Coordinates of C-alpha atoms in Angstrom, one line a residue:
M1 CA -31.0 -35.4 -30.8
S2 CA -32.6 -35.2 -27.3
I3 CA -30.4 -38.1 -26.0
G4 CA -27.3 -36.2 -27.3
F5 CA -28.5 -33.0 -25.7
L6 CA -29.1 -34.8 -22.3
R7 CA -25.6 -36.3 -22.6
Q8 CA -24.1 -32.9 -23.1
A9 CA -26.0 -31.4 -20.2
L10 CA -24.9 -34.2 -17.9
N11 CA -21.3 -33.8 -19.0
A12 CA -21.5 -30.0 -18.3
L13 CA -23.0 -30.7 -14.9
Q14 CA -20.2 -33.2 -14.1
L15 CA -17.6 -30.7 -15.2
Q16 CA -19.2 -27.9 -13.1
S17 CA -19.4 -30.2 -10.1
H18 CA -15.8 -31.3 -10.5
S19 CA -14.7 -27.7 -10.9
R20 CA -16.5 -26.7 -7.7
T21 CA -15.1 -29.7 -5.8
S22 CA -11.6 -28.9 -7.0
H23 CA -11.9 -25.3 -6.0
R24 CA -13.3 -26.2 -2.5
V25 CA -10.5 -28.8 -2.0
N26 CA -7.9 -26.2 -3.1
Q27 CA -9.4 -23.7 -0.6
W28 CA -9.1 -26.3 2.2
F29 CA -5.5 -27.1 1.5
K30 CA -4.7 -23.3 1.6
W31 CA -5.4 -23.5 5.3
L32 CA -2.3 -25.8 5.6
S33 CA 0.0 -23.1 4.0
P34 CA 3.1 -22.3 6.0
G35 CA 2.9 -19.3 8.3
I36 CA -0.9 -19.1 8.6
S37 CA -0.7 -20.5 12.2
V38 CA -3.8 -22.6 11.6
K39 CA -2.5 -26.2 11.7
R40 CA -1.2 -26.0 15.2
W41 CA -4.5 -24.7 16.6
F42 CA -6.4 -27.3 14.6
F43 CA -4.5 -30.1 16.2
I44 CA -4.6 -28.5 19.6
S45 CA -8.4 -28.4 19.2
I46 CA -8.5 -32.1 18.4
G47 CA -6.3 -32.8 21.4
G48 CA -8.7 -30.7 23.5
V49 CA -11.7 -32.7 22.3
F50 CA -9.9 -35.9 23.1
L51 CA -8.8 -34.8 26.6
A52 CA -12.3 -33.4 27.4
S53 CA -13.8 -36.8 26.4
L54 CA -11.3 -38.6 28.5
G55 CA -12.0 -36.4 31.5
L56 CA -15.8 -37.0 31.1
A57 CA -15.3 -40.7 30.9
I58 CA -13.2 -40.7 34.1
W59 CA -15.7 -38.5 35.9
I60 CA -18.7 -40.8 35.1
K61 CA -16.7 -44.0 36.0
L62 CA -16.6 -45.2 32.4
T63 CA -20.0 -46.9 32.6
P64 CA -21.7 -45.2 29.5
I65 CA -18.3 -45.2 27.8
F66 CA -18.0 -49.0 28.3
W67 CA -21.3 -49.7 26.7
G68 CA -20.6 -47.2 23.9
I69 CA -17.3 -49.0 23.2
E70 CA -19.1 -52.4 23.3
L71 CA -21.7 -51.1 20.8
L72 CA -19.0 -49.7 18.6
R73 CA -17.0 -53.0 18.7
G74 CA -20.2 -54.9 17.8
F75 CA -20.8 -52.6 14.9
L76 CA -17.2 -52.8 13.7
G77 CA -17.2 -56.6 14.1
F78 CA -20.4 -56.8 12.0
L79 CA -18.8 -54.6 9.4
A80 CA -15.6 -56.6 9.3
N81 CA -17.6 -59.8 8.7
I82 CA -19.1 -58.2 5.6
L83 CA -16.0 -56.3 4.3
P84 CA -12.4 -57.2 5.0
N85 CA -10.5 -54.9 7.3
Y86 CA -8.3 -53.6 4.6
I87 CA -11.4 -52.2 2.9
S88 CA -13.7 -51.3 5.9
G89 CA -10.8 -49.6 7.8
P90 CA -9.9 -47.1 5.1
L91 CA -13.6 -46.4 4.4
V92 CA -14.3 -45.5 8.0
L93 CA -11.1 -43.4 8.2
L94 CA -12.1 -41.6 5.1
F95 CA -15.6 -40.9 6.3
G96 CA -14.2 -39.5 9.6
V97 CA -11.8 -37.2 7.8
L98 CA -14.5 -36.0 5.5
L99 CA -16.7 -35.2 8.5
V100 CA -13.9 -33.2 10.1
L101 CA -13.2 -31.3 6.9
W102 CA -16.9 -30.6 6.3
G103 CA -17.4 -29.3 9.9
Q104 CA -14.3 -27.2 9.7
S105 CA -15.2 -25.7 6.3
R106 CA -18.8 -24.9 7.5
T107 CA -17.3 -23.2 10.6
V108 CA -14.9 -21.1 8.4
G109 CA -17.7 -20.3 6.1
S110 CA -19.8 -18.9 8.9
I111 CA -16.9 -16.8 10.2
T112 CA -16.2 -15.6 6.7
E113 CA -19.8 -14.4 6.2
V114 CA -19.5 -12.3 9.4
L115 CA -16.0 -10.9 8.6
R116 CA -16.3 -10.4 4.9
P117 CA -17.6 -7.0 3.7
Q118 CA -21.0 -7.1 1.9
G119 CA -20.5 -7.7 -1.8
D120 CA -17.0 -9.1 -1.4
D121 CA -16.7 -12.7 -2.7
E122 CA -13.1 -13.2 -1.6
E123 CA -12.4 -16.2 0.5
L124 CA -11.3 -15.6 4.1
I125 CA -8.1 -17.7 3.5
D126 CA -7.2 -15.6 0.5
V127 CA -7.7 -12.5 2.7
L128 CA -5.4 -13.9 5.4
L129 CA -2.7 -14.9 2.8
A130 CA -2.8 -11.5 1.2
H131 CA -2.6 -9.8 4.7
R132 CA 0.4 -11.9 5.7
R133 CA 2.2 -11.2 2.3
L134 CA 1.6 -7.5 2.7
Y135 CA 2.8 -7.3 6.3
R136 CA 5.9 -9.2 5.4
G137 CA 6.7 -6.7 2.6
P138 CA 9.7 -4.4 2.8
K139 CA 9.7 -1.4 5.1
I140 CA 9.4 1.4 2.5
V141 CA 9.8 5.1 3.2
V142 CA 8.6 7.5 0.6
V143 CA 9.5 11.2 0.8
G144 CA 7.7 13.9 -1.1
G145 CA 4.3 15.7 -1.5
G146 CA 1.7 16.7 -4.0
T147 CA -0.3 14.4 -6.3
G148 CA 2.8 12.6 -7.4
L149 CA 3.3 11.0 -3.9
S150 CA -0.3 9.9 -3.6
T151 CA -0.1 8.3 -7.1
L152 CA 3.0 6.3 -6.0
L153 CA 1.4 5.2 -2.8
R154 CA -1.6 3.9 -4.6
G155 CA 0.6 1.4 -6.4
L156 CA 3.0 0.5 -3.6
K157 CA 0.2 -0.5 -1.2
T158 CA -0.4 -3.6 -3.3
Y159 CA 3.1 -4.9 -2.5
S160 CA 3.6 -3.9 1.1
A161 CA 1.7 -2.6 4.1
N162 CA 4.9 -1.4 5.8
I163 CA 4.8 2.0 4.0
T164 CA 5.7 5.3 5.6
A165 CA 4.9 8.5 3.7
I166 CA 6.9 11.5 4.9
V167 CA 5.0 14.6 3.6
T168 CA 5.9 18.3 3.4
V169 CA 3.9 20.8 5.4
A170 CA 4.9 23.9 3.5
D171 CA 1.7 24.3 1.4
D172 CA 0.1 27.7 1.8
G173 CA -2.3 27.8 -1.1
G174 CA -5.9 26.9 -1.7
S175 CA -8.0 25.3 1.0
S176 CA -4.9 24.3 3.0
G177 CA -3.6 27.9 3.0
R178 CA -7.0 29.2 4.2
L179 CA -7.2 26.7 7.0
R180 CA -3.6 27.5 7.9
Q181 CA -4.4 31.2 8.2
E182 CA -7.8 30.9 9.9
F183 CA -7.1 28.1 12.4
G184 CA -3.3 28.1 12.7
V185 CA -3.1 24.4 11.8
L186 CA -0.4 22.8 9.6
P187 CA -1.6 22.4 5.9
P188 CA -3.5 19.1 5.6
G189 CA -3.8 18.9 1.8
D190 CA -0.9 16.6 0.9
I191 CA -1.5 14.4 4.0
R192 CA -5.2 14.1 3.0
N193 CA -4.2 12.9 -0.5
C194 CA -1.9 10.3 1.0
L195 CA -4.4 9.0 3.5
A196 CA -7.0 8.5 0.8
A197 CA -4.4 6.7 -1.5
L198 CA -3.4 4.3 1.3
A199 CA -7.0 3.6 2.5
D200 CA -8.5 0.2 1.8
E201 CA -11.7 1.6 0.4
E202 CA -9.7 4.0 -1.8
K203 CA -12.2 5.0 -4.5
L204 CA -15.0 6.0 -2.1
L205 CA -12.6 7.7 0.4
T206 CA -10.8 9.6 -2.4
E207 CA -14.2 10.9 -3.6
L208 CA -15.2 11.9 -0.1
F209 CA -11.8 13.4 0.9
Q210 CA -11.4 15.3 -2.4
Y211 CA -15.0 16.6 -2.3
R212 CA -15.0 20.4 -2.4
F213 CA -18.0 22.4 -1.1
R214 CA -19.5 24.6 -3.9
A215 CA -21.7 26.7 -1.6
G216 CA -22.0 27.7 2.0
D217 CA -20.7 30.7 4.0
G218 CA -17.0 30.0 4.5
L219 CA -17.2 26.5 3.1
T220 CA -16.8 27.2 -0.6
G221 CA -13.6 25.9 -2.0
H222 CA -12.7 23.7 1.1
S223 CA -12.3 20.0 0.7
F224 CA -14.0 17.7 3.1
G225 CA -10.7 15.9 3.9
N226 CA -9.0 19.1 4.9
L227 CA -11.9 20.0 7.2
F228 CA -11.8 16.5 8.7
L229 CA -8.1 16.6 9.4
T230 CA -8.4 20.2 10.9
A231 CA -11.2 19.0 13.2
M232 CA -9.1 15.9 14.2
T233 CA -6.1 18.2 14.9
D234 CA -8.3 20.3 17.2
I235 CA -9.6 17.2 19.0
T236 CA -6.3 15.3 19.4
G237 CA -4.0 18.3 20.0
D238 CA -1.6 18.1 17.0
L239 CA -1.4 17.0 13.4
E240 CA 0.6 13.8 14.2
Q241 CA -2.1 12.4 16.5
A242 CA -4.8 13.6 14.1
V243 CA -3.3 11.7 11.3
A244 CA -2.8 8.6 13.5
A245 CA -6.4 8.7 14.6
S246 CA -7.6 9.3 11.1
S247 CA -5.6 6.4 9.8
K248 CA -7.4 4.0 12.2
V249 CA -10.8 5.4 11.2
L250 CA -10.0 5.0 7.5
A251 CA -8.2 1.6 7.7
V252 CA -5.0 3.0 6.2
R253 CA -2.4 0.5 5.0
G254 CA 0.8 2.1 6.3
Q255 CA 1.3 5.5 7.9
V256 CA 1.5 9.1 6.8
L257 CA 3.8 11.5 8.8
P258 CA 4.4 15.2 8.5
A259 CA 8.1 16.0 8.0
T260 CA 7.9 18.5 10.9
L261 CA 5.3 20.0 13.2
S262 CA 6.9 23.4 12.8
D263 CA 4.9 26.1 11.0
V264 CA 7.3 26.2 8.0
R265 CA 7.2 28.9 5.3
L266 CA 9.2 28.5 2.1
W267 CA 11.3 31.2 0.4
A268 CA 13.3 31.2 -2.8
E269 CA 15.9 33.4 -4.3
L270 CA 15.8 33.9 -8.1
T271 CA 18.6 34.8 -10.6
D272 CA 17.3 38.3 -10.9
G273 CA 17.8 38.9 -7.2
R274 CA 14.2 38.7 -6.1
R275 CA 13.3 36.8 -2.9
I276 CA 9.9 35.1 -3.1
E277 CA 8.1 33.9 0.1
G278 CA 5.3 31.3 0.2
E279 CA 5.1 27.9 -1.5
S280 CA 2.2 28.9 -3.7
S281 CA 3.9 32.2 -4.8
I282 CA 7.2 30.6 -5.9
P283 CA 6.0 29.0 -9.2
K284 CA 4.1 32.2 -10.1
A285 CA 7.2 34.4 -9.8
G286 CA 8.4 33.5 -13.3
G287 CA 12.1 33.3 -12.6
K288 CA 14.8 30.7 -12.3
I289 CA 15.4 29.5 -8.7
V290 CA 19.0 29.6 -7.5
R291 CA 18.5 29.0 -3.7
I292 CA 15.7 27.8 -1.5
G293 CA 15.1 27.8 2.2
C294 CA 12.5 28.0 4.9
I295 CA 11.5 30.0 7.9
P296 CA 12.2 29.0 10.6
E297 CA 15.6 27.7 9.5
N298 CA 16.5 24.1 10.3
P299 CA 13.1 23.0 11.7
P300 CA 13.1 19.9 14.0
A301 CA 12.0 16.6 12.4
L302 CA 9.1 14.6 13.7
P303 CA 10.7 11.8 15.8
A304 CA 8.5 9.1 14.2
A305 CA 9.7 10.1 10.7
I306 CA 13.3 9.7 11.8
K307 CA 12.5 6.3 13.4
A308 CA 10.8 5.2 10.2
I309 CA 13.9 6.1 8.1
K310 CA 16.3 4.4 10.5
E311 CA 14.2 1.2 10.3
A312 CA 13.6 1.4 6.5
D313 CA 14.6 -1.3 4.0
Y314 CA 14.0 1.0 1.0
I315 CA 13.8 4.8 0.5
I316 CA 12.0 6.4 -2.4
I317 CA 12.2 10.2 -3.1
G318 CA 9.5 11.7 -5.3
P319 CA 7.8 12.0 -7.7
G320 CA 6.6 15.6 -7.1
S321 CA 7.3 19.3 -7.6
L322 CA 11.1 19.6 -7.2
Y323 CA 11.2 22.9 -5.1
T324 CA 7.8 22.9 -3.5
S325 CA 7.2 19.2 -2.7
L326 CA 10.5 17.3 -2.5
I327 CA 13.2 19.7 -1.4
P328 CA 11.1 21.2 1.5
N329 CA 11.4 17.8 3.3
M330 CA 15.2 18.0 2.9
L331 CA 15.2 21.4 4.5
V332 CA 14.5 19.5 7.7
P333 CA 18.2 18.6 8.4
E334 CA 17.5 15.6 10.5
I335 CA 15.6 13.9 7.7
A336 CA 18.4 14.6 5.1
D337 CA 21.0 13.3 7.7
A338 CA 19.0 10.1 8.4
I339 CA 18.6 9.3 4.7
A340 CA 22.3 10.0 4.0
E341 CA 23.3 7.6 6.7
K342 CA 21.3 4.6 5.3
N343 CA 23.1 2.0 3.3
I344 CA 20.0 0.5 1.6
P345 CA 18.5 0.8 -1.8
R346 CA 17.6 4.5 -2.4
I347 CA 16.0 5.9 -5.6
Y348 CA 14.7 9.2 -6.9
I349 CA 11.8 9.3 -9.3
C350 CA 12.3 12.1 -11.7
N351 CA 9.3 14.0 -13.1
I352 CA 8.2 13.3 -16.7
M353 CA 7.5 16.9 -17.6
T354 CA 9.1 20.2 -16.6
Q355 CA 7.1 22.4 -14.3
P356 CA 6.6 26.0 -15.4
G357 CA 8.0 28.5 -12.8
E358 CA 10.0 25.8 -11.0
T359 CA 12.0 23.6 -13.5
D360 CA 11.7 25.3 -16.8
S361 CA 14.1 23.6 -19.3
Y362 CA 15.6 21.4 -16.5
T363 CA 17.3 18.2 -17.4
V364 CA 17.3 15.0 -15.2
G365 CA 20.8 15.9 -14.1
E366 CA 19.7 19.4 -13.0
H367 CA 16.9 17.9 -10.9
I368 CA 19.5 15.7 -9.1
Q369 CA 21.9 18.7 -8.7
A370 CA 19.2 20.8 -7.1
I371 CA 18.4 18.0 -4.5
D372 CA 22.1 17.5 -3.8
A373 CA 22.6 21.3 -3.3
A374 CA 19.7 21.5 -0.9
C375 CA 21.3 18.8 1.2
G376 CA 24.8 20.1 1.4
N377 CA 25.9 18.3 -1.8
R378 CA 25.4 14.9 -0.3
R379 CA 24.1 11.8 -2.1
L380 CA 20.7 10.9 -0.8
F381 CA 20.0 8.3 -3.5
D382 CA 21.9 5.9 -5.7
A383 CA 19.7 5.6 -8.7
V384 CA 17.2 7.7 -10.7
L385 CA 14.1 6.3 -12.3
V386 CA 13.2 8.0 -15.7
H387 CA 10.5 7.5 -18.3
K388 CA 11.8 5.7 -21.4
K389 CA 9.4 6.8 -24.1
T390 CA 8.3 10.3 -25.3
P391 CA 4.7 11.1 -24.5
S392 CA 2.2 11.2 -27.4
A393 CA 2.0 14.2 -29.8
Q394 CA -1.3 15.2 -28.3
A395 CA 0.3 15.4 -24.9
L396 CA 3.3 17.3 -26.1
I397 CA 1.2 19.9 -27.8
R398 CA -1.0 20.2 -24.7
Y399 CA 2.0 20.8 -22.4
A400 CA 3.9 23.0 -24.9
Q401 CA 1.0 25.5 -24.6
Q402 CA 1.8 25.7 -20.9
N403 CA 5.6 26.0 -21.6
S404 CA 6.1 22.5 -20.2
H405 CA 8.3 19.9 -22.0
P406 CA 9.7 16.4 -21.4
V407 CA 12.6 16.3 -18.9
F408 CA 15.7 15.7 -21.0
L409 CA 17.8 12.7 -20.0
D410 CA 21.5 13.9 -19.9
R411 CA 23.2 10.6 -19.4
E412 CA 26.8 11.9 -19.2
V413 CA 25.9 14.4 -16.4
I414 CA 24.1 11.7 -14.4
S415 CA 27.0 9.4 -14.8
Q416 CA 29.4 12.1 -13.5
L417 CA 27.0 12.6 -10.5
G418 CA 27.5 8.9 -9.7
R419 CA 23.9 7.8 -10.2
R420 CA 22.5 4.8 -12.0
I421 CA 19.8 5.3 -14.6
I422 CA 16.7 3.1 -14.4
P423 CA 14.7 3.6 -17.6
A424 CA 11.1 2.3 -17.7
N425 CA 7.7 2.9 -19.4
I426 CA 5.7 4.2 -16.4
I427 CA 3.3 6.8 -17.7
Y428 CA -0.4 7.0 -18.1
E429 CA -2.1 9.4 -20.5
D430 CA -5.8 10.3 -20.1
E431 CA -8.1 11.2 -22.9
N432 CA -7.2 14.9 -22.7
G433 CA -3.4 14.2 -23.0
A434 CA -2.6 14.8 -19.4
V435 CA 0.6 12.8 -18.4
R436 CA 0.8 11.0 -15.1
H437 CA 2.8 8.2 -13.6
D438 CA 0.9 4.9 -13.7
P439 CA 0.6 3.7 -10.1
Q440 CA 0.9 0.0 -10.8
K441 CA 3.6 0.2 -13.5
L442 CA 5.6 2.5 -11.3
A443 CA 5.3 0.3 -8.2
K444 CA 6.2 -2.9 -10.2
V445 CA 9.4 -1.3 -11.6
L446 CA 10.4 0.1 -8.1
L447 CA 9.9 -3.3 -6.4
K448 CA 11.8 -5.1 -9.1
W449 CA 14.7 -2.8 -8.8
Y450 CA 14.6 -3.0 -5.0
S451 CA 14.7 -6.8 -5.2
G452 CA 17.8 -6.7 -7.5
A453 CA 19.6 -4.0 -5.5
H454 CA 18.7 -5.7 -2.2
H455 CA 20.0 -9.1 -3.2
G456 CA 23.1 -7.5 -4.9
K457 CA 24.3 -6.0 -1.6

């Protein structure tokens, strides 16, 4: 029994050693992958060693080199007498190659230990390959606001680092509204959420940026992220520079841009004739919106946002509150014009549930018609992404108590509007029955559709 146990142990050790060796060899060969720009520098380094050695030999008149060559020739002659050249030659060659690989792997290992964050076991070559893949991803522009936009960005950043989020600055409620009144800054709330979503250390930064002070004179109710962006705005001079500086500090993958730097205030006209002013007041008014606009009218777009749209490979609108997150971006005429002019894949992500005070009883077609109307009845997107399955009974009951229901898919109307329907299962339900878009599922469907639409053009 003991001999059998020892045999099993030896076999296990051999398998483990073989596995480790295979993994290490696999990691070495990754450095030869196309596009990493390592092979050329490796061979240049070898050439440099050869030239340096040659220069040293010339400088010292070859005397030590001559005796070194004689010694080596004697050793090789002795070796050739013992083993034939067709055996000794490959053995020496293999030994030299192994020495080079060992030295290179130890060098890379030392560099990796310095560059790799503590607790991260990912190999440096894997980091480089992932970095190259992300920065070769499509240039994606996402237009929206609210929690829906940050949810989408959380999924998209695993497919591309070339992401630009264009965010509304019409928020006037909560912490953002207070900062807007007290400091005269543009509301930082939606921008804060997007920065946290695109940051590399997302979990920690999200917790930090979303942290709200529960005590303190004047601090209660404010989020740390809003105060951080307000301070950065004061230091840098405007919100655009504040966001750019914050992105560097937070190692953000992509960029977040306000739609405009104008102090925009939303207004809405309801069917009963009332005119409601203020983004936070519109959903509370309890009426059906027939027209929406902003003060000042036709605010100028941020030039960087227009540049991003013109260079985009893919434009995504939504998800988010229809009248208070999505349409406010389209009230900046230059943004709507730039999107309308692009002949690239463009898609709208429709909300899963209706929103009380904004889209009561709205269908998917009515969401599309509202966006078209806000943009002068132009088509800013070619397809609409809708959820395929009905949420659970628990979720339906929970939302019905708030007078919210699943957005009805009116296929005929959408067809008449000239839009393609992309159905997919893209929701996530938490233990309380709250319905959200699943970041990874949503991003996967969007990139799959983009790939098909891009190659179909």
